[in-house]
Amino acid sequence: MKNKGYFITFEGADGCGKTTQSELVQKYLEDKGFEVVWTREPGAKGLGQNIRQLLLHYDGDVAPMCEAFLFLADRAQHIEHLIKPAVAAGKIVVCDRHTDSTIAYQGYGRGEDIGQLKYLNNLATGAIKPDLTFVFDVSTEVAQTRVGSEKDRMESAGIEFHKKVRQGYLEIAKQEPERVKVVDANNSIEKVFEDTKKILDAFLNQ
Ligand code: TYD
């Protein structure tokens, strides 16, 4: 019998360490015998990579809703071409950023209407939701030092913006405690991974 597929997302402000954790989780799950697909937004592959280039490196003015629609366009392509088929084939999709990034960054960060963004997220994904979401929570000051000095367009948005993004994630977790689990990411990589594994094991064993 084929395994049941799962869709697991990794979220948090820039510099929270989620990419490192998602890669550790991929390896951990593969060692347990699961078939895992690691992917990310924006720009997993194909057309999405062109959208990613625009989103992160275009250096003119970008209207907030244009930015939102580009992330959503990438998501629609990603869900249809990669995430849905992989989950249907019984794989575990480990995805670095997804719908909650739009709510945290474009909604809480940029101030766009959160109800509308939720509606648009739903349209883009065909209402497919992650089975489990990790939010790696780190103080904005620590996160900024991790990002370093070579910043892309989003990372350059300023400390006040990133504080709002962080609060946005905590708010999302409060609203959906079953799906969204917060991990304290101020700790070492090893400790954060221990905490992540506990949540993951509990999810897989339920
Ligand atoms: P990326 O280089 O992938 O950063 P990270 O390693 O932190 O994930 O850049 C993605 C940037 O795009 C990041 O700053 C978050 C932002 N973003 C949004 O603003 N909205 C979205 O819907 C998504 C998916 C990402």
PDB file of C-alpha atoms in Angstrom, residues 41 44-49 51 70-85 124-125:
ATOM      1  CA  GLU A  41       8.443  29.571  -2.528  1.00  0.00           C
ATOM      2  CA  ALA A  44      10.721  26.335  -6.988  1.00  0.00           C
ATOM      3  CA  LYS A  45      11.237  25.621 -10.659  1.00  0.00           C
ATOM      4  CA  GLY A  46      10.464  26.642 -14.246  1.00  0.00           C
ATOM      5  CA  LEU A  47       8.273  29.722 -14.580  1.00  0.00           C
ATOM      6  CA  GLY A  48       8.437  30.221 -10.807  1.00  0.00           C
ATOM      7  CA  GLN A  49      12.164  30.913 -11.025  1.00  0.00           C
ATOM      8  CA  ILE A  51       8.857  35.183 -10.917  1.00  0.00           C
ATOM      9  CA  LEU A  70       3.368  37.698  -8.077  1.00  0.00           C
ATOM     10  CA  PHE A  71       3.768  35.537  -4.966  1.00  0.00           C
ATOM     11  CA  LEU A  72       0.268  34.158  -5.576  1.00  0.00           C
ATOM     12  CA  ALA A  73       0.963  33.464  -9.260  1.00  0.00           C
ATOM     13  CA  ASP A  74       4.073  31.538  -8.299  1.00  0.00           C
ATOM     14  CA  ARG A  75       2.045  29.620  -5.708  1.00  0.00           C
ATOM     15  CA  ALA A  76      -0.687  28.648  -8.169  1.00  0.00           C
ATOM     16  CA  GLN A  77       1.929  27.202 -10.516  1.00  0.00           C
ATOM     17  CA  HIS A  78       3.791  25.480  -7.669  1.00  0.00           C
ATOM     18  CA  ILE A  79       0.705  23.821  -6.180  1.00  0.00           C
ATOM     19  CA  GLU A  80      -0.534  22.524  -9.519  1.00  0.00           C
ATOM     20  CA  HIS A  81       2.758  21.315 -10.975  1.00  0.00           C
ATOM     21  CA  LEU A  82       4.639  20.108  -7.950  1.00  0.00           C
ATOM     22  CA  ILE A  83       2.902  19.990  -4.570  1.00  0.00           C
ATOM     23  CA  LYS A  84      -0.433  18.372  -5.503  1.00  0.00           C
ATOM     24  CA  PRO A  85       1.043  15.565  -7.630  1.00  0.00           C
ATOM     25  CA  ALA A 124      -4.185  30.207  -5.741  1.00  0.00           C
ATOM     26  CA  THR A 125      -4.005  26.884  -3.915  1.00  0.00           C
TER      27      THR A 125
END
